[in-house]
mmCIF file of C-alpha atoms and ligand atoms in Angstrom:
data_model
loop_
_atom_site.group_PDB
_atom_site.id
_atom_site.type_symbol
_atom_site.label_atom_id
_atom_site.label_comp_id
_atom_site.label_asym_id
_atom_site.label_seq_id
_atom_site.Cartn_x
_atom_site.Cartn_y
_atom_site.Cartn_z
ATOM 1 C CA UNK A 571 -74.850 -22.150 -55.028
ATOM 2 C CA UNK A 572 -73.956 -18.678 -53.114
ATOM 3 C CA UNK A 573 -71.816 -19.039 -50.019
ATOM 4 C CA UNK A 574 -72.297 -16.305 -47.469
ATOM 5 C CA UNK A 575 -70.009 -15.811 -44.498
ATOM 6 C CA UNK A 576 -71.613 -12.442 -42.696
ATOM 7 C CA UNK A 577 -74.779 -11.802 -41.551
ATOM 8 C CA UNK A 578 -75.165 -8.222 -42.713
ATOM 9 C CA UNK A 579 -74.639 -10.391 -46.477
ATOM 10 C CA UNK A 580 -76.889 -12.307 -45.262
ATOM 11 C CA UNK A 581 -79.554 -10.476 -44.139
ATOM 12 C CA UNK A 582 -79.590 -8.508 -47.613
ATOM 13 C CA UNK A 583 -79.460 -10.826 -49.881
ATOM 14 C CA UNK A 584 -82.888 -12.656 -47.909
ATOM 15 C CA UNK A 585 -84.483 -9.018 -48.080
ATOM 16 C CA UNK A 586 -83.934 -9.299 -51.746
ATOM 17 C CA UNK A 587 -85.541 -12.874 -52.468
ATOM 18 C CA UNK A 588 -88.386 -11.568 -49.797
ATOM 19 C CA UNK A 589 -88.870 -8.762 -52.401
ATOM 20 C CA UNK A 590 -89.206 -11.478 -54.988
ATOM 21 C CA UNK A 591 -91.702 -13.524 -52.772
ATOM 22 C CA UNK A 592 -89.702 -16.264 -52.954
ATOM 23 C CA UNK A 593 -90.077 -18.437 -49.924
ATOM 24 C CA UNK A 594 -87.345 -19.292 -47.616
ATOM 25 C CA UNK A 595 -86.427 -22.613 -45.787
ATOM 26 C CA UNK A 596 -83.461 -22.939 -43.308
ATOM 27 C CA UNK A 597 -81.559 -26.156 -42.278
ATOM 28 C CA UNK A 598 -78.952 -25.438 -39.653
ATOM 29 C CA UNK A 599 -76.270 -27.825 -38.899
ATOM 30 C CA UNK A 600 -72.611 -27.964 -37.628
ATOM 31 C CA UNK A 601 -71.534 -29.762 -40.776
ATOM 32 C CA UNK A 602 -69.773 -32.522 -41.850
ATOM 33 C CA UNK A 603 -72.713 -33.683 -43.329
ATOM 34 C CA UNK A 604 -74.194 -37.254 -43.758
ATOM 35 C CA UNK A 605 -77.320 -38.633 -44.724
ATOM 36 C CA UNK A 606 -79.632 -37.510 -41.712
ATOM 37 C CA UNK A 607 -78.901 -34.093 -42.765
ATOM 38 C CA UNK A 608 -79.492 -34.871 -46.567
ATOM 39 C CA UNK A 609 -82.729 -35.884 -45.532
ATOM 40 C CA UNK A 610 -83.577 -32.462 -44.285
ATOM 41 C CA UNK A 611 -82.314 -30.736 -47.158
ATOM 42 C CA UNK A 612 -84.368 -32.885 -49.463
ATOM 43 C CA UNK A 613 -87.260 -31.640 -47.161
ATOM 44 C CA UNK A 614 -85.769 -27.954 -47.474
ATOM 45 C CA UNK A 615 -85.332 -27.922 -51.346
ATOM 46 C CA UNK A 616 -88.906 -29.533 -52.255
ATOM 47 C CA UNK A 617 -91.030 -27.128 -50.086
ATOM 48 C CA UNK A 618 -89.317 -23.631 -50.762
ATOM 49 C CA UNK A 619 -88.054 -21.086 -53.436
ATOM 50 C CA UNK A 620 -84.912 -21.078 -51.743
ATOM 51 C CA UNK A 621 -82.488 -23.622 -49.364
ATOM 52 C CA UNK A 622 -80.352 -22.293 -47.100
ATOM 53 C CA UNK A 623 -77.798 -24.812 -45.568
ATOM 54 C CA UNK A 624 -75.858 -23.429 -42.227
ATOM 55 C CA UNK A 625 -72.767 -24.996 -41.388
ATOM 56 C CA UNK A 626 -71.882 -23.746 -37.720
ATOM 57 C CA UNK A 627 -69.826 -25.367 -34.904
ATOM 58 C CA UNK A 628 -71.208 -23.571 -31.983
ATOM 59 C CA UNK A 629 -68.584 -22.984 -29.508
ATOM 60 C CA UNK A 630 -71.293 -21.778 -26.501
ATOM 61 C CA UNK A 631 -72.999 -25.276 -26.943
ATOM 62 C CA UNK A 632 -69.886 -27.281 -25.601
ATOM 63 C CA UNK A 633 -68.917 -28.357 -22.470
ATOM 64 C CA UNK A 634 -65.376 -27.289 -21.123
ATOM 65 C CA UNK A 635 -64.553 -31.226 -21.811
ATOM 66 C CA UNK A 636 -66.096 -31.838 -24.740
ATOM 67 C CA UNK A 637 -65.487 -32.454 -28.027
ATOM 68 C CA UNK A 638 -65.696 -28.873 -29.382
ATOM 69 C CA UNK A 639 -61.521 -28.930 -31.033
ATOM 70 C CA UNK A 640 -61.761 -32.095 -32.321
ATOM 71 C CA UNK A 641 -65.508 -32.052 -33.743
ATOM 72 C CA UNK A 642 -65.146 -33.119 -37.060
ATOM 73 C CA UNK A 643 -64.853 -30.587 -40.060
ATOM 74 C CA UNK A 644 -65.244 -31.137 -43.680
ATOM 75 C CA UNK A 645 -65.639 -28.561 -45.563
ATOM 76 C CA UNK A 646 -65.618 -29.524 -49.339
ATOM 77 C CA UNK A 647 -67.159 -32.462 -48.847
ATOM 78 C CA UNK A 648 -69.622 -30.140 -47.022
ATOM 79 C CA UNK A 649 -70.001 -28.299 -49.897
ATOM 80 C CA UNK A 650 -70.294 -31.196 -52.448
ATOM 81 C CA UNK A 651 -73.162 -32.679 -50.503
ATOM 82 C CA UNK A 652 -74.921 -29.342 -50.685
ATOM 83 C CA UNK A 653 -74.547 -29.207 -54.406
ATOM 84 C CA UNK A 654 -75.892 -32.548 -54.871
ATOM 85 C CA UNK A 655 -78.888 -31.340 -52.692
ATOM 86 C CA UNK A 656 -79.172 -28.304 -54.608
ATOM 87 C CA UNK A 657 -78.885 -25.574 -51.795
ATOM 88 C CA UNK A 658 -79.144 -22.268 -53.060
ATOM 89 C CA UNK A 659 -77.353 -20.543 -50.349
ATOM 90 C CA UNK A 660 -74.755 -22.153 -47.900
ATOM 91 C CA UNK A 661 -74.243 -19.625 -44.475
ATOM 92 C CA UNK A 662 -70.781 -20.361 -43.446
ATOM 93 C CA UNK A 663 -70.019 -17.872 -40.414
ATOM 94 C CA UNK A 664 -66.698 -17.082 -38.493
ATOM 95 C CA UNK A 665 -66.662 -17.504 -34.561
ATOM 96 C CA UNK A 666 -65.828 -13.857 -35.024
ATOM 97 C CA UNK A 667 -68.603 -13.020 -36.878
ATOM 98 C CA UNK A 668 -71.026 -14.918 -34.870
ATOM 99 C CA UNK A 669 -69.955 -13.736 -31.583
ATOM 100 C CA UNK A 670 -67.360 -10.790 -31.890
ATOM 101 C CA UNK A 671 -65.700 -9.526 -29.368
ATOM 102 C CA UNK A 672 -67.134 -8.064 -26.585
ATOM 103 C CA UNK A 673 -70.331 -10.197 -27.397
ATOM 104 C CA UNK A 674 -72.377 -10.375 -24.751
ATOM 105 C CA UNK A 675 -75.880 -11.825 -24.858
ATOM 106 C CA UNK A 676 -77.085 -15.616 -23.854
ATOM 107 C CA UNK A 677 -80.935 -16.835 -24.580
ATOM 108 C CA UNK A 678 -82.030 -19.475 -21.751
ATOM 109 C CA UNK A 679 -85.212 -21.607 -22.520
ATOM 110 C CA UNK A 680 -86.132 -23.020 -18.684
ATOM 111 C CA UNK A 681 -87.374 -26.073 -17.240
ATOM 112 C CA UNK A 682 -87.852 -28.069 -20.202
ATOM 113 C CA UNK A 683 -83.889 -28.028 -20.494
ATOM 114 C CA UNK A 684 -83.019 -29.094 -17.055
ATOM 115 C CA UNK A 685 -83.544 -32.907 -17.460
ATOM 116 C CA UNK A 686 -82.387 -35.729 -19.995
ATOM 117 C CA UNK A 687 -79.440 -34.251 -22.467
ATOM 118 C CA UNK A 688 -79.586 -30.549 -20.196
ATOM 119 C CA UNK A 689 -78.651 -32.599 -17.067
ATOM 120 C CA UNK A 690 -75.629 -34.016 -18.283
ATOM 121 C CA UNK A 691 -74.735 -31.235 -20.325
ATOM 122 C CA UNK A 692 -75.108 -27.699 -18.498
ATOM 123 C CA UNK A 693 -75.611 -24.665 -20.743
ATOM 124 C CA UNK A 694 -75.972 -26.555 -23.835
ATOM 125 C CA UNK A 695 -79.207 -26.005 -24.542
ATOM 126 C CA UNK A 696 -78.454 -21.981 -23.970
ATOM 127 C CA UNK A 697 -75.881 -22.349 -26.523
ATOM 128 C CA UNK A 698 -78.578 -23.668 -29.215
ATOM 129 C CA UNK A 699 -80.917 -21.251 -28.206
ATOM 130 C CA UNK A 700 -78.605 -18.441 -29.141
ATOM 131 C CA UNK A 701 -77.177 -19.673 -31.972
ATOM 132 C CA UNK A 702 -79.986 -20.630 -33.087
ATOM 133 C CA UNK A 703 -81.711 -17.293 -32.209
ATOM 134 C CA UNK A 704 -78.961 -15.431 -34.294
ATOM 135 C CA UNK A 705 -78.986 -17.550 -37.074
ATOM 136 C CA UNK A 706 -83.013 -16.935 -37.767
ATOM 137 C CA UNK A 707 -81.784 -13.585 -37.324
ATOM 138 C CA UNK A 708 -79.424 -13.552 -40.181
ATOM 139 C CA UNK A 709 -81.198 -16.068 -42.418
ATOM 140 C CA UNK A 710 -85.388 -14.878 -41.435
ATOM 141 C CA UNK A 711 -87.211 -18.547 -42.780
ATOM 142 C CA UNK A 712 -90.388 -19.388 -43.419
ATOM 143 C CA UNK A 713 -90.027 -22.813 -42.168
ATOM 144 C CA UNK A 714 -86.829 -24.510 -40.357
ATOM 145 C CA UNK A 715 -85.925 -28.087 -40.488
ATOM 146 C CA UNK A 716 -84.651 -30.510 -37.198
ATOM 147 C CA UNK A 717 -84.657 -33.672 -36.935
ATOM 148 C CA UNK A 718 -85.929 -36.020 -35.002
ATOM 149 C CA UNK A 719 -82.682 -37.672 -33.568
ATOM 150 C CA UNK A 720 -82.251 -34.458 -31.032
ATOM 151 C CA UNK A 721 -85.718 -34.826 -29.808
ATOM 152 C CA UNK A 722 -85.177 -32.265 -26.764
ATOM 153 C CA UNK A 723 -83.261 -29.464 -29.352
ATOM 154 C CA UNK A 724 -86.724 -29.478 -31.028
ATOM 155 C CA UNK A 725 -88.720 -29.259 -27.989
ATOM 156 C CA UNK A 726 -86.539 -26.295 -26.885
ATOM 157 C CA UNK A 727 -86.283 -24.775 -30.332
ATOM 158 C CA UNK A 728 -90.402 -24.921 -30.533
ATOM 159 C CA UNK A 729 -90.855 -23.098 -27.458
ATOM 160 C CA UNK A 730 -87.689 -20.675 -28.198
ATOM 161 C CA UNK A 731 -89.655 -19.558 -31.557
ATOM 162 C CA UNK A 732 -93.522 -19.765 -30.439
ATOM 163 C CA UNK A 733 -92.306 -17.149 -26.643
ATOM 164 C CA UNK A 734 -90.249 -15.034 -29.146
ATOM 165 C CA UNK A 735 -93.212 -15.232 -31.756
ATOM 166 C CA UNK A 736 -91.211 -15.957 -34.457
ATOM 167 C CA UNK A 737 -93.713 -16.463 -37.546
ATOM 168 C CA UNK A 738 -91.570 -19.521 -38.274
ATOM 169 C CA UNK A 739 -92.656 -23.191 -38.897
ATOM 170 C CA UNK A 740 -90.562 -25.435 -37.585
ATOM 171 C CA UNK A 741 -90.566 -28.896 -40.029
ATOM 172 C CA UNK A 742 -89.624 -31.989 -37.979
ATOM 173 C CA UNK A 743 -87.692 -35.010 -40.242
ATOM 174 C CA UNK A 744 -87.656 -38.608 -38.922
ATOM 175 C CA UNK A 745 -84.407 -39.798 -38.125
ATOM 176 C CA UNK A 746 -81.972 -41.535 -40.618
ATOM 177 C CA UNK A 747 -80.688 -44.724 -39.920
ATOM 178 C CA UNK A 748 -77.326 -46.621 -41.025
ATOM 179 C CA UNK A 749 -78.608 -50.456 -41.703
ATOM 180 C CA UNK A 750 -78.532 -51.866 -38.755
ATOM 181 C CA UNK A 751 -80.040 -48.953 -37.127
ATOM 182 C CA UNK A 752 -77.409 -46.977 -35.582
ATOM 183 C CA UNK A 753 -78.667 -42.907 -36.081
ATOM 184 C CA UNK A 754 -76.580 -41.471 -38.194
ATOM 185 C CA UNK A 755 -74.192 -38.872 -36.758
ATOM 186 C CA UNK A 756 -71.285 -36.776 -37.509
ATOM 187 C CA UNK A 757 -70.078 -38.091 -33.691
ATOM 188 C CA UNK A 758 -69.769 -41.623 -35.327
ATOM 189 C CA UNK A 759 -66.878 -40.994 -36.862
ATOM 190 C CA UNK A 760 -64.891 -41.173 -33.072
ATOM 191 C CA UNK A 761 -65.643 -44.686 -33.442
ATOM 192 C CA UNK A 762 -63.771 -47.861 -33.408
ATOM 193 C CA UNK A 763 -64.891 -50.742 -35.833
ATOM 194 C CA UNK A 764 -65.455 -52.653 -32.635
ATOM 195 C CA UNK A 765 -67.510 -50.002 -30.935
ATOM 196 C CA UNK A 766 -69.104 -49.108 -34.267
ATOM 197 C CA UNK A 767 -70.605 -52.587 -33.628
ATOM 198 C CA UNK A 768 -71.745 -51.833 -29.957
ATOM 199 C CA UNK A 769 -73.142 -49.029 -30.871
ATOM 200 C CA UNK A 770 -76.275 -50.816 -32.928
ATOM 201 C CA UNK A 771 -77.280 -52.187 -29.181
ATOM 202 C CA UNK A 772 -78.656 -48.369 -28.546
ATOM 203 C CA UNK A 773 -81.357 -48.576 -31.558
ATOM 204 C CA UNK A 774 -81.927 -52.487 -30.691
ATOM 205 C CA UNK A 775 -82.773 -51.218 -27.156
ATOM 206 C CA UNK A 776 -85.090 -49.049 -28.239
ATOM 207 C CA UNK A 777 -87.035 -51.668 -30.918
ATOM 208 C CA UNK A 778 -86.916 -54.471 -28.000
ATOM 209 C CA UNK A 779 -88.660 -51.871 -26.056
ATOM 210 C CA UNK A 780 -91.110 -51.063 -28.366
ATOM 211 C CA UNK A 781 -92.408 -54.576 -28.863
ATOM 212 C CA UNK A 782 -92.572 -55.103 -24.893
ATOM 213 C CA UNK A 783 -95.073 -51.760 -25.232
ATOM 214 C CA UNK A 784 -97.323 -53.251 -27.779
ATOM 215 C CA UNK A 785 -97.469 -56.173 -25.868
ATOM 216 C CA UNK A 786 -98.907 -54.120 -22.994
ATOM 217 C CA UNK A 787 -95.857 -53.057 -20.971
ATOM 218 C CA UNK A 788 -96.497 -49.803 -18.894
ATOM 219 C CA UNK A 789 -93.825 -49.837 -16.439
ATOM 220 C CA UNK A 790 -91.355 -47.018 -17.103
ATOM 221 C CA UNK A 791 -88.595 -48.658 -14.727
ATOM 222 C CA UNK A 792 -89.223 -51.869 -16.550
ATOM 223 C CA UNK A 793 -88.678 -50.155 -19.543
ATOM 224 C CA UNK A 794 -85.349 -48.983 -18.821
ATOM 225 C CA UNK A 795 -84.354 -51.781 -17.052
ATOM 226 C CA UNK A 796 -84.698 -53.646 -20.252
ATOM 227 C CA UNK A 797 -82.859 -51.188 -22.230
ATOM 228 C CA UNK A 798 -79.883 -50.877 -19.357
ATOM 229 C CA UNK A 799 -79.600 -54.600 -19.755
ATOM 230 C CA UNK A 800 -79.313 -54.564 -23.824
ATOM 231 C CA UNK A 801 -76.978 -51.400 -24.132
ATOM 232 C CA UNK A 802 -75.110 -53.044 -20.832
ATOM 233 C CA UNK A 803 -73.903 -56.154 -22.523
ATOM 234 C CA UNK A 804 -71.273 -54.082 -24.266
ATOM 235 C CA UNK A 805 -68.282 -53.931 -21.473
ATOM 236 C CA UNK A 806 -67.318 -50.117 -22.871
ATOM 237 C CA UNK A 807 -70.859 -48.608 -22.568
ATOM 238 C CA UNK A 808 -71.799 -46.579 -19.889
ATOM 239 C CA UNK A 809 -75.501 -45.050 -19.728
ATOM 240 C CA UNK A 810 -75.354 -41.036 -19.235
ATOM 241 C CA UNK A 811 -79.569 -41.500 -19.470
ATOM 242 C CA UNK A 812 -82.266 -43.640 -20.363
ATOM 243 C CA UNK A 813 -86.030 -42.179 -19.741
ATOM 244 C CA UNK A 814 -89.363 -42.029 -20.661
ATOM 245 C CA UNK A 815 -90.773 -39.003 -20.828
ATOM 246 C CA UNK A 816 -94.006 -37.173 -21.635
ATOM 247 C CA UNK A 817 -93.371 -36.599 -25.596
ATOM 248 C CA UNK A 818 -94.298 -33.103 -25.608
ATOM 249 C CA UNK A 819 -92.885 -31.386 -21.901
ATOM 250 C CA UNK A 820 -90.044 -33.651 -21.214
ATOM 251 C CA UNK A 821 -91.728 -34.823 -17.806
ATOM 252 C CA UNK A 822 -91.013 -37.873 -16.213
ATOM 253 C CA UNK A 823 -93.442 -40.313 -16.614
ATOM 254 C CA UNK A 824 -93.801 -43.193 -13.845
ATOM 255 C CA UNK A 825 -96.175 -45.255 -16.136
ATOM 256 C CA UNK A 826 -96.931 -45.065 -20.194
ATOM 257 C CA UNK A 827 -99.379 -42.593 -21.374
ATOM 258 C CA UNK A 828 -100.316 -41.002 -24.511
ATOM 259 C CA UNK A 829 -97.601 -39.796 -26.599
ATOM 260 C CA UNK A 830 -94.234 -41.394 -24.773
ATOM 261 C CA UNK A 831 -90.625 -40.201 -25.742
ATOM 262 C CA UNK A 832 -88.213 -43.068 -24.792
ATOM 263 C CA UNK A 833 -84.660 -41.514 -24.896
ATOM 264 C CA UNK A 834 -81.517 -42.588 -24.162
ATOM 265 C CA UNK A 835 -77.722 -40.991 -24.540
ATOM 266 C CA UNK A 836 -74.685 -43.889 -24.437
ATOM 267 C CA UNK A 837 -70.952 -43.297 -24.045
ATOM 268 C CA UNK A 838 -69.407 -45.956 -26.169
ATOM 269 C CA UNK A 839 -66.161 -45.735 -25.062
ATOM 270 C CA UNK A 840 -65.242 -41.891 -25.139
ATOM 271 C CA UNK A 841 -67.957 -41.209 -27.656
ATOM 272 C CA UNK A 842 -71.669 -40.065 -26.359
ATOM 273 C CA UNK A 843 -74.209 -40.951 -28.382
ATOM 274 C CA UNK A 844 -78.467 -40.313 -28.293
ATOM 275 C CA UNK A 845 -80.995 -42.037 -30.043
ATOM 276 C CA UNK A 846 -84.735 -41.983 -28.931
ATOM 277 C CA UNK A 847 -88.266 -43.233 -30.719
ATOM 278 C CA UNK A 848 -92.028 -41.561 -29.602
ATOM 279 C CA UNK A 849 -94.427 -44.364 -29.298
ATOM 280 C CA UNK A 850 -98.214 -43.760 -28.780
ATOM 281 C CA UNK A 851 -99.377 -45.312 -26.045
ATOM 282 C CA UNK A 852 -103.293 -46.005 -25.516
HETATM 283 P P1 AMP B 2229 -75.966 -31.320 -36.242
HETATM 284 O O1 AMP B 2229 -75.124 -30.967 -37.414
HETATM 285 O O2 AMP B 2229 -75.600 -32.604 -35.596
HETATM 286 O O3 AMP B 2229 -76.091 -30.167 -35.262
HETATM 287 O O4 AMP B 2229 -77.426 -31.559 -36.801
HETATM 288 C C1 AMP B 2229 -78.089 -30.614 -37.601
HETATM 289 C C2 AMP B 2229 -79.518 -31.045 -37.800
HETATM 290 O O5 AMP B 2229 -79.550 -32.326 -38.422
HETATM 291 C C3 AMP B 2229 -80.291 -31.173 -36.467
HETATM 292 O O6 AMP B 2229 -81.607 -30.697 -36.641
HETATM 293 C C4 AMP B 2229 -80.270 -32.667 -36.235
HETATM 294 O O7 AMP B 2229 -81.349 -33.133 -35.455
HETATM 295 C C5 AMP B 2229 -80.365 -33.198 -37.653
HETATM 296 N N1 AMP B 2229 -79.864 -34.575 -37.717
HETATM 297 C C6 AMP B 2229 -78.661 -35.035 -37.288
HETATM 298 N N2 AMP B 2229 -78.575 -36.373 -37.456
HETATM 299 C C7 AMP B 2229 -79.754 -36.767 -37.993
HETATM 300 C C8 AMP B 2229 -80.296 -38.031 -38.391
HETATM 301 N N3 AMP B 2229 -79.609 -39.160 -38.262
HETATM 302 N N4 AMP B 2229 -81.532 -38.056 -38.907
HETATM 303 C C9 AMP B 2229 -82.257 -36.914 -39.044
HETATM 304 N N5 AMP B 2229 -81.808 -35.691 -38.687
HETATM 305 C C10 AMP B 2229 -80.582 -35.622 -38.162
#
C-alpha cells in the first residue's frame, strides 16, 4: 500500500498504471473510517486493478459553525482499515496542497442543491463539488464509489460528472447499518450513550414509514407527520428536515409516485445526523 500526499504524485503514478491498462476505482472519504466505508472499498477492490482510498477533510464543505476542528481524525487506524481492505494507493492531501494559497476557483451544481441538506447547509454542496472535482483530477477513475447514506451528494456528484462529461461511472453502495439500524457514521462518535440510543428512532422512522407505504399510504404530510412524531419522542431531537422527494431531481412531492426518496437529517443533541431509504411506489 503506496501513500500519496500531492497531486502532481498522483497524477503520475495513475498515468503509469493507465499505461499498464490497469483499471482504476476511487473511493473518497474524509476518514476515520468505519464499516459503511469498508463496504465501498470491498466494492472498489473486487471490480478494479487498482483501489484508491482518499482521506480528505474538506474545509470549503463546512459551515462557519460546524464541526470542521473537531471532525474526527484517525489516521493509523485509517490506515489499518485500508490494509485490511487491501487498497493499493491511499491519497492523503494537505489543505495546502489541495487549495494553496491564492486558490481561487469554486464549482456550483444548481437547483438540485438548494433544498433538503443544501437548505440547511449553504455552500456545502459547492464544497463537494470542488473537492470532489479536484480529486478526479488528481486520481482520473474509471468508476467512483458513494454511498447511499448521502443520497443528495450522489445526486449532485452524478450531474457534476455527466455536465463536465467525465467518462466516469459512478458505483452507488447501500448503506451500512449498526444493529439496530442507526447508519453508520464517523459523526456518531459526538454521541452520548444516551443519545446513541435516540438516535435508532431516525432509522425506526423511516421502517414505520415504509410499512404505512405498502399498506397504501400516499400522503407525503402524513408521512412526515409520522416520522416527526417517532424521531419527536426523544426530548433532545430537533428535526433540521424530513421530506419526500422525487428520487431522482430532489423535487417535492405532495403525494407518492414512482421512485420516492424519504429523507430526513436529526440533531440529536449537538450532533446532526441523515439517514434516508428510496421506496418504489406504484
Ligand atoms: P464521508 O467520509 O462521511 O465523507 O463518506 C465517504 C463516503 O462513504 C461517501 O460516499 C458516503 O456516502 C459513504 N458512506 C458514509 N457512511 C456510509 C454508510 N453508513 N454506508 C454506506 N456508505 C457510507
Amino acid at each position: 500500500m503506496k501513500t500519496v500526499t500531492t497531486i502532481k504524485q498522483m497524477q503520475r503514478l495513475i498515468a503509469a498504471l493507465r499505461r499498464q491498462g490497469k483499471t482504476i476505482g476511487f473511493v473518497p472519504t474524509m476518514g476515520y473510517l468505519h464499516a459503511g466505508h469498508g463496504a465501498l472499498l470491498d466494492r472498489c477492490r473486487k471490480e478494479n486493478d487498482i483501489a484508491v482510498l482518499s482521506i480528505f477533510v474538506n474545509p470549503l464543505q463546512f459551515g462557519p459553525n460546524e464541526d470542521f476542528r473537531r471532525y474526527p481524525r484517525d489516521k493509523k487506524h485509517d490506515e489499518m482499515l485500508a490494509k485490511k481492505k487491501n487498497v493499493d494507493i491511499i491519497f492523503y492531501p494537505s489543505e495546502k496542497e489541495m487549495y494553496p494559497t491564492g486558490y481561487l476557483t469554486k464549482i456550483s451544481v444548481k437547483k438540485i442543491t438548494g433544498g433538503l441538506c443544501g437548505r440547511s447547509r449553504p455552500g456545502h454542496f459547492d464544497g463537494v463539488a470542488t473537492v470532489v472535482a479536484k480529486l478526479i483530477n488528481a486520481v482520473s477513475p474509471d468508476v467512483m464509489y458513494l454511498g447511499q447514506k448521502d443520497a443528495q451528494q450522489v445526486i449532485v456528484l452524478q450531474k457534476l460528472v455527466k455536465d463536465l462529461n467525465w467518462p466516469i461511472r459512478i458505483s452507488v453502495v447501500p448503506t451500512v447499518r449498526e444493529k439496530d439500524g442507526l447508519a453508520m457514521s464517523s459523526r456518531n462518535k459526538y454521541l452520548s450513550p444516551g443519545e446513541r440510543i435516540q438516535a435508532a428512532s431516525l432509522y425506526r422512522s423511516l421502517q414505520y414509514v415504509k410499512t404505512l407505504i405498502q399498506k397504501g399510504e400516499r400522503s407525503s404530510k402524513t408521512i412526515v407527520g409520522q416520522m416527526s412524531k417517532i424521531v419527536k419522542r426523544n426530548t433532545s431531537t430537533k428535526i433540521d428536515y424530513i421530506a419526500c422527494v422525487n428520487a431522482q431531481n430532489l423535487e417535492p412531492l405532495a403525494r407518492l409516485q414512482g421512485k420516492v426518496l424519504i429523507a430526513l437529517a436529526v440533531f440529536i443533541g449537538r450532533t446532526r445526523l441523515i439517514d434516508n431509504i428510496v421506496i418504489k411506489v406504484s
